PDB file of C-alpha atoms in Angstrom:
ATOM      1  CA  UNK A   1      15.648  -8.071  31.030  1.00  0.00           C
ATOM      2  CA  UNK A   2      15.253  -5.300  28.441  1.00  0.00           C
ATOM      3  CA  UNK A   3      16.993  -2.024  29.237  1.00  0.00           C
ATOM      4  CA  UNK A   4      16.104   1.597  28.449  1.00  0.00           C
ATOM      5  CA  UNK A   5      18.548   4.459  28.857  1.00  0.00           C
ATOM      6  CA  UNK A   6      17.582   8.107  29.296  1.00  0.00           C
ATOM      7  CA  UNK A   7      20.166   9.847  27.130  1.00  0.00           C
ATOM      8  CA  UNK A   8      20.535  13.488  28.116  1.00  0.00           C
ATOM      9  CA  UNK A   9      16.890  14.220  28.871  1.00  0.00           C
ATOM     10  CA  UNK A  10      15.872  17.772  29.668  1.00  0.00           C
ATOM     11  CA  UNK A  11      14.671  17.146  33.237  1.00  0.00           C
ATOM     12  CA  UNK A  12      16.076  17.638  36.719  1.00  0.00           C
ATOM     13  CA  UNK A  13      15.743  13.915  37.417  1.00  0.00           C
ATOM     14  CA  UNK A  14      14.390  10.764  35.807  1.00  0.00           C
ATOM     15  CA  UNK A  15      12.435   9.415  38.774  1.00  0.00           C
ATOM     16  CA  UNK A  16       9.190   9.221  36.801  1.00  0.00           C
ATOM     17  CA  UNK A  17      10.844   7.221  34.017  1.00  0.00           C
ATOM     18  CA  UNK A  18      12.567   4.936  36.512  1.00  0.00           C
ATOM     19  CA  UNK A  19       9.267   4.209  38.279  1.00  0.00           C
ATOM     20  CA  UNK A  20       7.541   3.407  34.983  1.00  0.00           C
ATOM     21  CA  UNK A  21      10.381   1.071  33.991  1.00  0.00           C
ATOM     22  CA  UNK A  22      10.264  -0.749  37.327  1.00  0.00           C
ATOM     23  CA  UNK A  23       6.507  -1.250  37.062  1.00  0.00           C
ATOM     24  CA  UNK A  24       6.905  -2.621  33.529  1.00  0.00           C
ATOM     25  CA  UNK A  25       9.741  -4.947  34.496  1.00  0.00           C
ATOM     26  CA  UNK A  26      12.339  -3.080  32.440  1.00  0.00           C
ATOM     27  CA  UNK A  27      15.836  -2.094  33.549  1.00  0.00           C
ATOM     28  CA  UNK A  28      16.562   1.643  33.461  1.00  0.00           C
ATOM     29  CA  UNK A  29      19.541   3.978  33.665  1.00  0.00           C
ATOM     30  CA  UNK A  30      20.047   7.710  33.118  1.00  0.00           C
ATOM     31  CA  UNK A  31      23.129   9.084  31.340  1.00  0.00           C
ATOM     32  CA  UNK A  32      24.370  12.491  30.202  1.00  0.00           C
ATOM     33  CA  UNK A  33      25.970  13.756  27.017  1.00  0.00           C
ATOM     34  CA  UNK A  34      24.266  14.664  23.760  1.00  0.00           C
ATOM     35  CA  UNK A  35      27.132  14.375  21.281  1.00  0.00           C
ATOM     36  CA  UNK A  36      27.304  11.446  18.883  1.00  0.00           C
ATOM     37  CA  UNK A  37      30.280  10.022  20.765  1.00  0.00           C
ATOM     38  CA  UNK A  38      28.517  10.318  24.120  1.00  0.00           C
ATOM     39  CA  UNK A  39      25.351   8.663  22.807  1.00  0.00           C
ATOM     40  CA  UNK A  40      27.261   5.737  21.302  1.00  0.00           C
ATOM     41  CA  UNK A  41      29.240   5.289  24.491  1.00  0.00           C
ATOM     42  CA  UNK A  42      26.091   5.319  26.648  1.00  0.00           C
ATOM     43  CA  UNK A  43      24.286   2.767  24.498  1.00  0.00           C
ATOM     44  CA  UNK A  44      27.269   0.461  24.067  1.00  0.00           C
ATOM     45  CA  UNK A  45      28.295   0.475  27.725  1.00  0.00           C
ATOM     46  CA  UNK A  46      24.750  -0.183  28.962  1.00  0.00           C
ATOM     47  CA  UNK A  47      23.728  -2.556  26.174  1.00  0.00           C
ATOM     48  CA  UNK A  48      20.400  -0.709  26.008  1.00  0.00           C
ATOM     49  CA  UNK A  49      17.629  -1.696  23.624  1.00  0.00           C
ATOM     50  CA  UNK A  50      15.782   1.594  24.103  1.00  0.00           C
ATOM     51  CA  UNK A  51      16.706   5.268  24.400  1.00  0.00           C
ATOM     52  CA  UNK A  52      14.626   8.177  25.640  1.00  0.00           C
ATOM     53  CA  UNK A  53      16.122  11.550  24.757  1.00  0.00           C
ATOM     54  CA  UNK A  54      15.437  15.264  24.577  1.00  0.00           C
ATOM     55  CA  UNK A  55      18.222  16.767  22.494  1.00  0.00           C
ATOM     56  CA  UNK A  56      20.879  14.081  22.005  1.00  0.00           C
ATOM     57  CA  UNK A  57      22.052  13.469  18.451  1.00  0.00           C
ATOM     58  CA  UNK A  58      21.109  10.246  16.678  1.00  0.00           C
ATOM     59  CA  UNK A  59      22.624  10.315  13.191  1.00  0.00           C
ATOM     60  CA  UNK A  60      23.414   7.250  11.092  1.00  0.00           C
ATOM     61  CA  UNK A  61      26.627   6.547  13.011  1.00  0.00           C
ATOM     62  CA  UNK A  62      24.687   5.772  16.179  1.00  0.00           C
ATOM     63  CA  UNK A  63      22.508   3.137  14.531  1.00  0.00           C
ATOM     64  CA  UNK A  64      25.508   1.555  12.812  1.00  0.00           C
ATOM     65  CA  UNK A  65      27.442   1.370  16.097  1.00  0.00           C
ATOM     66  CA  UNK A  66      24.571   0.132  18.322  1.00  0.00           C
ATOM     67  CA  UNK A  67      22.991  -3.024  16.843  1.00  0.00           C
ATOM     68  CA  UNK A  68      21.075  -3.794  20.067  1.00  0.00           C
ATOM     69  CA  UNK A  69      19.038  -0.603  19.805  1.00  0.00           C
ATOM     70  CA  UNK A  70      15.326  -1.101  19.064  1.00  0.00           C
ATOM     71  CA  UNK A  71      13.785   2.297  19.737  1.00  0.00           C
ATOM     72  CA  UNK A  72      14.577   5.987  20.154  1.00  0.00           C
ATOM     73  CA  UNK A  73      11.780   7.937  21.829  1.00  0.00           C
ATOM     74  CA  UNK A  74      12.055  11.715  21.841  1.00  0.00           C
ATOM     75  CA  UNK A  75      10.463  13.895  24.508  1.00  0.00           C
ATOM     76  CA  UNK A  76       9.020  16.353  22.023  1.00  0.00           C
ATOM     77  CA  UNK A  77       7.200  16.796  18.744  1.00  0.00           C
ATOM     78  CA  UNK A  78      10.161  17.572  16.485  1.00  0.00           C
ATOM     79  CA  UNK A  79      12.729  14.938  15.635  1.00  0.00           C
ATOM     80  CA  UNK A  80      15.311  16.733  13.494  1.00  0.00           C
ATOM     81  CA  UNK A  81      18.111  15.409  15.749  1.00  0.00           C
ATOM     82  CA  UNK A  82      17.254  11.825  14.689  1.00  0.00           C
ATOM     83  CA  UNK A  83      18.014  10.320  11.280  1.00  0.00           C
ATOM     84  CA  UNK A  84      14.708   8.496  10.820  1.00  0.00           C
ATOM     85  CA  UNK A  85      15.744   7.016   7.475  1.00  0.00           C
ATOM     86  CA  UNK A  86      18.883   5.460   8.969  1.00  0.00           C
ATOM     87  CA  UNK A  87      16.936   4.248  12.000  1.00  0.00           C
ATOM     88  CA  UNK A  88      14.416   2.530   9.725  1.00  0.00           C
ATOM     89  CA  UNK A  89      17.178   0.879   7.708  1.00  0.00           C
ATOM     90  CA  UNK A  90      18.554  -0.584  10.945  1.00  0.00           C
ATOM     91  CA  UNK A  91      15.148  -1.671  12.245  1.00  0.00           C
ATOM     92  CA  UNK A  92      14.961   0.964  14.984  1.00  0.00           C
ATOM     93  CA  UNK A  93      11.614   2.524  15.827  1.00  0.00           C
ATOM     94  CA  UNK A  94      11.522   6.298  16.215  1.00  0.00           C
ATOM     95  CA  UNK A  95       8.814   7.787  18.441  1.00  0.00           C
ATOM     96  CA  UNK A  96       7.790  11.295  19.400  1.00  0.00           C
ATOM     97  CA  UNK A  97       4.999  12.900  21.406  1.00  0.00           C
ATOM     98  CA  UNK A  98       2.701  14.833  19.051  1.00  0.00           C
ATOM     99  CA  UNK A  99      -0.024  17.010  20.505  1.00  0.00           C
ATOM    100  CA  UNK A 100       1.172  17.029  24.113  1.00  0.00           C
ATOM    101  CA  UNK A 101       2.073  20.734  24.048  1.00  0.00           C
ATOM    102  CA  UNK A 102      -0.632  22.113  21.791  1.00  0.00           C
ATOM    103  CA  UNK A 103      -2.310  24.265  24.424  1.00  0.00           C
ATOM    104  CA  UNK A 104       0.765  25.387  26.344  1.00  0.00           C
ATOM    105  CA  UNK A 105       2.841  26.280  23.260  1.00  0.00           C
ATOM    106  CA  UNK A 106      -0.035  28.221  21.731  1.00  0.00           C
ATOM    107  CA  UNK A 107      -0.526  29.934  25.119  1.00  0.00           C
ATOM    108  CA  UNK A 108       3.140  30.933  25.064  1.00  0.00           C
ATOM    109  CA  UNK A 109       2.959  32.232  21.491  1.00  0.00           C
ATOM    110  CA  UNK A 110      -0.006  34.441  22.375  1.00  0.00           C
ATOM    111  CA  UNK A 111       1.782  35.584  25.545  1.00  0.00           C
ATOM    112  CA  UNK A 112       4.804  36.675  23.529  1.00  0.00           C
ATOM    113  CA  UNK A 113       2.578  38.555  21.085  1.00  0.00           C
ATOM    114  CA  UNK A 114       0.799  40.431  23.872  1.00  0.00           C
ATOM    115  CA  UNK A 115       4.058  41.094  25.718  1.00  0.00           C
ATOM    116  CA  UNK A 116       5.546  42.743  22.623  1.00  0.00           C
ATOM    117  CA  UNK A 117       2.424  44.706  21.647  1.00  0.00           C
ATOM    118  CA  UNK A 118       1.834  45.904  25.206  1.00  0.00           C
ATOM    119  CA  UNK A 119       5.591  46.215  25.895  1.00  0.00           C
ATOM    120  CA  UNK A 120       5.167  44.479  29.226  1.00  0.00           C
ATOM    121  CA  UNK A 121       8.887  43.801  29.734  1.00  0.00           C
ATOM    122  CA  UNK A 122       9.728  47.475  29.184  1.00  0.00           C
ATOM    123  CA  UNK A 123       6.943  48.723  31.464  1.00  0.00           C
ATOM    124  CA  UNK A 124       8.048  46.273  34.152  1.00  0.00           C
ATOM    125  CA  UNK A 125      11.679  47.392  33.842  1.00  0.00           C
ATOM    126  CA  UNK A 126      10.625  51.030  34.282  1.00  0.00           C
ATOM    127  CA  UNK A 127       8.587  50.217  37.388  1.00  0.00           C
ATOM    128  CA  UNK A 128      11.556  48.420  38.936  1.00  0.00           C
ATOM    129  CA  UNK A 129      13.704  51.481  38.238  1.00  0.00           C
ATOM    130  CA  UNK A 130      11.157  53.674  40.042  1.00  0.00           C
ATOM    131  CA  UNK A 131       9.746  55.198  36.847  1.00  0.00           C
ATOM    132  CA  UNK A 132       5.962  55.653  36.619  1.00  0.00           C
ATOM    133  CA  UNK A 133       5.413  56.849  33.047  1.00  0.00           C
ATOM    134  CA  UNK A 134       3.694  54.680  30.452  1.00  0.00           C
ATOM    135  CA  UNK A 135       4.249  57.394  27.843  1.00  0.00           C
ATOM    136  CA  UNK A 136       7.914  56.376  27.721  1.00  0.00           C
ATOM    137  CA  UNK A 137       6.894  53.105  26.115  1.00  0.00           C
ATOM    138  CA  UNK A 138       4.442  54.410  23.558  1.00  0.00           C
ATOM    139  CA  UNK A 139       3.258  53.264  21.100  1.00  0.00           C
ATOM    140  CA  UNK A 140       1.291  50.529  22.814  1.00  0.00           C
ATOM    141  CA  UNK A 141      -0.707  48.153  20.627  1.00  0.00           C
ATOM    142  CA  UNK A 142      -3.957  46.202  20.898  1.00  0.00           C
ATOM    143  CA  UNK A 143      -5.398  43.076  19.279  1.00  0.00           C
ATOM    144  CA  UNK A 144      -8.570  44.268  17.582  1.00  0.00           C
ATOM    145  CA  UNK A 145      -7.927  45.885  14.238  1.00  0.00           C
ATOM    146  CA  UNK A 146      -4.730  43.932  13.616  1.00  0.00           C
ATOM    147  CA  UNK A 147      -4.127  40.986  11.296  1.00  0.00           C
ATOM    148  CA  UNK A 148      -2.584  37.867  12.825  1.00  0.00           C
ATOM    149  CA  UNK A 149      -0.744  35.590  10.384  1.00  0.00           C
ATOM    150  CA  UNK A 150      -0.190  31.955  11.320  1.00  0.00           C
ATOM    151  CA  UNK A 151       2.601  30.189   9.426  1.00  0.00           C
ATOM    152  CA  UNK A 152       2.065  26.431   9.713  1.00  0.00           C
ATOM    153  CA  UNK A 153      -1.401  25.089  10.473  1.00  0.00           C
ATOM    154  CA  UNK A 154      -0.714  21.940  12.410  1.00  0.00           C
ATOM    155  CA  UNK A 155      -2.306  21.385  15.809  1.00  0.00           C
ATOM    156  CA  UNK A 156      -0.339  24.173  17.508  1.00  0.00           C
ATOM    157  CA  UNK A 157      -0.854  26.609  14.651  1.00  0.00           C
ATOM    158  CA  UNK A 158      -4.606  25.990  14.670  1.00  0.00           C
ATOM    159  CA  UNK A 159      -4.778  26.417  18.448  1.00  0.00           C
ATOM    160  CA  UNK A 160      -2.869  29.695  18.176  1.00  0.00           C
ATOM    161  CA  UNK A 161      -5.205  30.875  15.417  1.00  0.00           C
ATOM    162  CA  UNK A 162      -8.224  30.037  17.572  1.00  0.00           C
ATOM    163  CA  UNK A 163      -6.858  31.998  20.523  1.00  0.00           C
ATOM    164  CA  UNK A 164      -5.806  34.961  18.371  1.00  0.00           C
ATOM    165  CA  UNK A 165      -9.278  35.144  16.823  1.00  0.00           C
ATOM    166  CA  UNK A 166     -10.797  35.029  20.290  1.00  0.00           C
ATOM    167  CA  UNK A 167      -8.766  38.081  21.271  1.00  0.00           C
ATOM    168  CA  UNK A 168     -10.074  40.058  18.331  1.00  0.00           C
ATOM    169  CA  UNK A 169      -7.350  39.607  15.718  1.00  0.00           C
ATOM    170  CA  UNK A 170      -8.278  39.046  12.072  1.00  0.00           C
ATOM    171  CA  UNK A 171      -6.574  35.705  11.387  1.00  0.00           C
ATOM    172  CA  UNK A 172      -4.997  34.654   8.081  1.00  0.00           C
ATOM    173  CA  UNK A 173      -2.730  31.672   7.514  1.00  0.00           C
ATOM    174  CA  UNK A 174      -0.256  29.876   5.288  1.00  0.00           C
ATOM    175  CA  UNK A 175       0.685  26.212   5.279  1.00  0.00           C
ATOM    176  CA  UNK A 176       2.451  23.997   2.766  1.00  0.00           C
ATOM    177  CA  UNK A 177      -0.550  21.663   2.828  1.00  0.00           C
ATOM    178  CA  UNK A 178      -3.175  24.356   2.184  1.00  0.00           C
ATOM    179  CA  UNK A 179      -4.092  25.954  -1.143  1.00  0.00           C
ATOM    180  CA  UNK A 180      -3.976  29.763  -1.272  1.00  0.00           C
ATOM    181  CA  UNK A 181      -7.242  31.419  -2.155  1.00  0.00           C
ATOM    182  CA  UNK A 182      -9.327  29.057  -0.053  1.00  0.00           C
ATOM    183  CA  UNK A 183     -10.392  29.054   3.571  1.00  0.00           C
ATOM    184  CA  UNK A 184      -9.651  26.630   6.365  1.00  0.00           C
ATOM    185  CA  UNK A 185     -12.531  24.691   7.974  1.00  0.00           C
ATOM    186  CA  UNK A 186     -12.467  27.351  10.707  1.00  0.00           C
ATOM    187  CA  UNK A 187     -12.924  30.071   8.096  1.00  0.00           C
ATOM    188  CA  UNK A 188      -9.434  31.584   8.062  1.00  0.00           C
ATOM    189  CA  UNK A 189      -8.274  32.842   4.632  1.00  0.00           C
ATOM    190  CA  UNK A 190      -5.297  30.925   3.229  1.00  0.00           C
ATOM    191  CA  UNK A 191      -2.719  33.222   1.638  1.00  0.00           C
ATOM    192  CA  UNK A 192       0.554  32.776  -0.175  1.00  0.00           C
ATOM    193  CA  UNK A 193       3.426  33.188   2.281  1.00  0.00           C
ATOM    194  CA  UNK A 194       4.569  36.428   0.673  1.00  0.00           C
ATOM    195  CA  UNK A 195       1.038  37.830   0.875  1.00  0.00           C
ATOM    196  CA  UNK A 196       0.755  36.891   4.527  1.00  0.00           C
ATOM    197  CA  UNK A 197       4.065  38.564   5.373  1.00  0.00           C
ATOM    198  CA  UNK A 198       3.007  41.740   3.580  1.00  0.00           C
ATOM    199  CA  UNK A 199      -0.437  41.932   5.207  1.00  0.00           C
ATOM    200  CA  UNK A 200       0.036  40.672   8.758  1.00  0.00           C
ATOM    201  CA  UNK A 201       0.677  42.873  11.773  1.00  0.00           C
ATOM    202  CA  UNK A 202       1.724  39.765  13.714  1.00  0.00           C
ATOM    203  CA  UNK A 203       3.387  36.687  12.192  1.00  0.00           C
ATOM    204  CA  UNK A 204       3.484  33.601  14.416  1.00  0.00           C
ATOM    205  CA  UNK A 205       5.601  30.650  13.248  1.00  0.00           C
ATOM    206  CA  UNK A 206       4.418  27.066  13.819  1.00  0.00           C
ATOM    207  CA  UNK A 207       6.090  25.078  11.062  1.00  0.00           C
ATOM    208  CA  UNK A 208       8.390  22.092  11.419  1.00  0.00           C
ATOM    209  CA  UNK A 209      12.093  22.447  10.674  1.00  0.00           C
ATOM    210  CA  UNK A 210      12.950  20.741   7.395  1.00  0.00           C
ATOM    211  CA  UNK A 211      15.510  21.544   4.683  1.00  0.00           C
ATOM    212  CA  UNK A 212      12.732  23.505   2.960  1.00  0.00           C
ATOM    213  CA  UNK A 213      11.879  25.594   6.038  1.00  0.00           C
ATOM    214  CA  UNK A 214      15.449  26.294   7.193  1.00  0.00           C
ATOM    215  CA  UNK A 215      15.652  30.120   7.267  1.00  0.00           C
ATOM    216  CA  UNK A 216      12.145  30.258   5.844  1.00  0.00           C
ATOM    217  CA  UNK A 217      12.082  33.767   7.299  1.00  0.00           C
ATOM    218  CA  UNK A 218      15.289  35.296   5.960  1.00  0.00           C
ATOM    219  CA  UNK A 219      16.366  38.857   5.205  1.00  0.00           C
ATOM    220  CA  UNK A 220      14.434  38.918   1.949  1.00  0.00           C
ATOM    221  CA  UNK A 221      11.172  37.817   3.560  1.00  0.00           C
ATOM    222  CA  UNK A 222      11.683  40.042   6.598  1.00  0.00           C
ATOM    223  CA  UNK A 223      11.874  42.944   4.150  1.00  0.00           C
ATOM    224  CA  UNK A 224       8.344  42.115   2.992  1.00  0.00           C
ATOM    225  CA  UNK A 225       6.909  42.687   6.463  1.00  0.00           C
ATOM    226  CA  UNK A 226       5.500  45.962   7.724  1.00  0.00           C
ATOM    227  CA  UNK A 227       7.834  48.195   9.721  1.00  0.00           C
ATOM    228  CA  UNK A 228       5.193  48.002  12.476  1.00  0.00           C
ATOM    229  CA  UNK A 229       4.925  44.183  12.452  1.00  0.00           C
ATOM    230  CA  UNK A 230       5.816  41.648  15.135  1.00  0.00           C
ATOM    231  CA  UNK A 231       7.411  38.253  14.487  1.00  0.00           C
ATOM    232  CA  UNK A 232       6.940  35.415  16.981  1.00  0.00           C
ATOM    233  CA  UNK A 233       8.728  32.050  16.874  1.00  0.00           C
ATOM    234  CA  UNK A 234       7.849  29.141  19.153  1.00  0.00           C
ATOM    235  CA  UNK A 235       8.574  26.501  16.498  1.00  0.00           C
ATOM    236  CA  UNK A 236      12.251  25.855  15.704  1.00  0.00           C
ATOM    237  CA  UNK A 237      15.037  28.409  15.940  1.00  0.00           C
ATOM    238  CA  UNK A 238      16.483  27.786  12.485  1.00  0.00           C
ATOM    239  CA  UNK A 239      13.178  28.605  10.776  1.00  0.00           C
ATOM    240  CA  UNK A 240      14.347  32.222  11.224  1.00  0.00           C
ATOM    241  CA  UNK A 241      17.632  33.811  10.211  1.00  0.00           C
ATOM    242  CA  UNK A 242      18.106  35.329  13.655  1.00  0.00           C
ATOM    243  CA  UNK A 243      21.019  37.577  12.668  1.00  0.00           C
ATOM    244  CA  UNK A 244      18.903  39.087   9.888  1.00  0.00           C
ATOM    245  CA  UNK A 245      16.016  39.476  12.349  1.00  0.00           C
ATOM    246  CA  UNK A 246      18.218  41.318  14.850  1.00  0.00           C
ATOM    247  CA  UNK A 247      19.437  43.629  12.103  1.00  0.00           C
ATOM    248  CA  UNK A 248      15.877  44.376  10.960  1.00  0.00           C
ATOM    249  CA  UNK A 249      14.852  45.224  14.521  1.00  0.00           C
ATOM    250  CA  UNK A 250      17.880  47.442  15.101  1.00  0.00           C
ATOM    251  CA  UNK A 251      17.294  49.296  11.824  1.00  0.00           C
ATOM    252  CA  UNK A 252      13.599  49.827  12.553  1.00  0.00           C
ATOM    253  CA  UNK A 253      12.503  47.725   9.582  1.00  0.00           C
ATOM    254  CA  UNK A 254      10.475  45.554  11.955  1.00  0.00           C
ATOM    255  CA  UNK A 255       8.772  46.658  15.163  1.00  0.00           C
ATOM    256  CA  UNK A 256       9.253  43.733  17.506  1.00  0.00           C
ATOM    257  CA  UNK A 257       9.825  40.030  18.050  1.00  0.00           C
ATOM    258  CA  UNK A 258       9.006  37.331  20.565  1.00  0.00           C
ATOM    259  CA  UNK A 259      11.356  34.353  20.490  1.00  0.00           C
ATOM    260  CA  UNK A 260      11.332  31.162  22.509  1.00  0.00           C
ATOM    261  CA  UNK A 261      13.630  29.172  20.208  1.00  0.00           C
ATOM    262  CA  UNK A 262      17.032  29.983  18.753  1.00  0.00           C
ATOM    263  CA  UNK A 263      19.327  28.570  16.115  1.00  0.00           C
ATOM    264  CA  UNK A 264      21.984  27.580  18.665  1.00  0.00           C
ATOM    265  CA  UNK A 265      20.709  26.769  22.148  1.00  0.00           C
ATOM    266  CA  UNK A 266      23.213  24.376  23.726  1.00  0.00           C
ATOM    267  CA  UNK A 267      25.008  26.437  24.823  1.00  0.00           C
ATOM    268  CA  UNK A 268      23.245  29.678  23.972  1.00  0.00           C
ATOM    269  CA  UNK A 269      25.427  32.572  22.817  1.00  0.00           C
ATOM    270  CA  UNK A 270      24.486  35.484  25.057  1.00  0.00           C
ATOM    271  CA  UNK A 271      26.544  37.821  22.869  1.00  0.00           C
ATOM    272  CA  UNK A 272      24.231  37.155  19.899  1.00  0.00           C
ATOM    273  CA  UNK A 273      22.971  40.362  18.216  1.00  0.00           C
ATOM    274  CA  UNK A 274      19.375  39.472  19.110  1.00  0.00           C
ATOM    275  CA  UNK A 275      20.220  40.221  22.759  1.00  0.00           C
ATOM    276  CA  UNK A 276      20.629  43.918  21.916  1.00  0.00           C
ATOM    277  CA  UNK A 277      17.683  44.200  19.519  1.00  0.00           C
ATOM    278  CA  UNK A 278      14.905  46.577  20.617  1.00  0.00           C
ATOM    279  CA  UNK A 279      11.352  45.426  21.364  1.00  0.00           C
ATOM    280  CA  UNK A 280      12.402  41.767  21.630  1.00  0.00           C
ATOM    281  CA  UNK A 281      10.921  39.495  24.282  1.00  0.00           C
ATOM    282  CA  UNK A 282      13.026  36.361  24.743  1.00  0.00           C
ATOM    283  CA  UNK A 283      12.431  33.132  26.677  1.00  0.00           C
ATOM    284  CA  UNK A 284      14.675  30.103  27.087  1.00  0.00           C
ATOM    285  CA  UNK A 285      12.790  27.443  25.076  1.00  0.00           C
ATOM    286  CA  UNK A 286      10.108  27.355  27.756  1.00  0.00           C
ATOM    287  CA  UNK A 287       6.981  27.294  25.575  1.00  0.00           C
ATOM    288  CA  UNK A 288       6.624  23.518  25.650  1.00  0.00           C
ATOM    289  CA  UNK A 289       6.621  23.279  29.420  1.00  0.00           C
ATOM    290  CA  UNK A 290       3.899  23.396  31.999  1.00  0.00           C
ATOM    291  CA  UNK A 291       3.800  21.018  34.935  1.00  0.00           C
ATOM    292  CA  UNK A 292       0.797  19.326  33.361  1.00  0.00           C
ATOM    293  CA  UNK A 293       2.194  19.079  29.834  1.00  0.00           C
ATOM    294  CA  UNK A 294       5.617  18.057  31.133  1.00  0.00           C
ATOM    295  CA  UNK A 295       4.239  15.046  32.966  1.00  0.00           C
ATOM    296  CA  UNK A 296       2.246  13.965  29.913  1.00  0.00           C
ATOM    297  CA  UNK A 297       5.323  14.409  27.743  1.00  0.00           C
ATOM    298  CA  UNK A 298       7.529  12.234  29.942  1.00  0.00           C
ATOM    299  CA  UNK A 299       4.927   9.513  30.443  1.00  0.00           C
ATOM    300  CA  UNK A 300       4.145   9.176  26.743  1.00  0.00           C
ATOM    301  CA  UNK A 301       7.785   9.171  25.654  1.00  0.00           C
ATOM    302  CA  UNK A 302       8.734   6.553  28.221  1.00  0.00           C
ATOM    303  CA  UNK A 303       5.700   4.395  27.499  1.00  0.00           C
ATOM    304  CA  UNK A 304       6.602   4.366  23.808  1.00  0.00           C
ATOM    305  CA  UNK A 305      10.084   3.077  24.653  1.00  0.00           C
ATOM    306  CA  UNK A 306       8.666   0.419  26.999  1.00  0.00           C
ATOM    307  CA  UNK A 307       6.178  -0.752  24.386  1.00  0.00           C
ATOM    308  CA  UNK A 308       8.864  -1.042  21.725  1.00  0.00           C
ATOM    309  CA  UNK A 309      11.392  -3.015  23.783  1.00  0.00           C
ATOM    310  CA  UNK A 310       8.591  -5.371  24.845  1.00  0.00           C
ATOM    311  CA  UNK A 311       7.550  -5.989  21.233  1.00  0.00           C
ATOM    312  CA  UNK A 312       4.467  -3.777  21.013  1.00  0.00           C
ATOM    313  CA  UNK A 313       3.972  -1.062  18.399  1.00  0.00           C
ATOM    314  CA  UNK A 314       3.949   2.316  20.200  1.00  0.00           C
ATOM    315  CA  UNK A 315       1.035   4.644  19.591  1.00  0.00           C
ATOM    316  CA  UNK A 316       3.197   7.504  18.310  1.00  0.00           C
ATOM    317  CA  UNK A 317       5.694   5.702  16.080  1.00  0.00           C
ATOM    318  CA  UNK A 318       7.049   7.466  13.011  1.00  0.00           C
ATOM    319  CA  UNK A 319       8.133   4.252  11.265  1.00  0.00           C
ATOM    320  CA  UNK A 320       5.847   1.417  12.475  1.00  0.00           C
ATOM    321  CA  UNK A 321       6.902  -0.699   9.529  1.00  0.00           C
ATOM    322  CA  UNK A 322      10.025  -1.778  11.426  1.00  0.00           C
ATOM    323  CA  UNK A 323       7.832  -3.998  13.606  1.00  0.00           C
ATOM    324  CA  UNK A 324       6.684  -6.072  10.634  1.00  0.00           C
ATOM    325  CA  UNK A 325      10.197  -7.182   9.782  1.00  0.00           C
TER     326      UNK A 325
END
């Protein structure tokens, strides 16, 4: 019987995955530990052909040490923890779950924007201290009359743009796949990144993390932004130089920030300078989750692993060519 192991998934339990495995006639086991050593140990000790994971590391060493492995299915859109090239060389399928969180992540991005502009966290803190005085938190911003810049126009970026436009923002965008000077099919002007940073009152990041986008927003690019601007990141933490961002906020060279992702999250450093930066609304990598999106995420990731170990090509496979070998 084929076996799938949940390797350090980001859920309270794996009952859903276990039930799906039982129905499909596949053995299943849940393990913990996201380091390379822990992953290798889990796969070798269980003899698993499939792995479902959230944040465990799958570099080349894992594929070299685990010849029985046929598939790694990640419960998310990004896959920077997995060496896809090495997996392909070893005949291992790599799957993800694109599109599952489009609406909820874009909801969260917009929520962070509004929270910073309207200073909701600061107003709430005053109320809980017994202070009734909105003037303490002025200035308070609004949507209409402001320019909203979307960096990265994949599914989530486009959904965020749609929602921002609906609120009254003037939307502009940048994407590596779009040519500046043109418009998107929705009618949004495409700018050069530097132009977008200079013009936008809100910059919302929705680009994948690659070597080219690591610290895409660094001190130099932060300096291009308006002192009154807001930066929001629901993409990947390392797209932003967070130390430089904290410094810009503390020095008043940027108005505010809304962050759901951070460069180091496991464990998170609560002494990081961003924790003391003014006008920053922070959430613990929660943008991807709603009860509805979470169930879809888990079902699709597990189904991909089941399909692969049973010899079928999963719907969301990054390297389907491994099945033709």
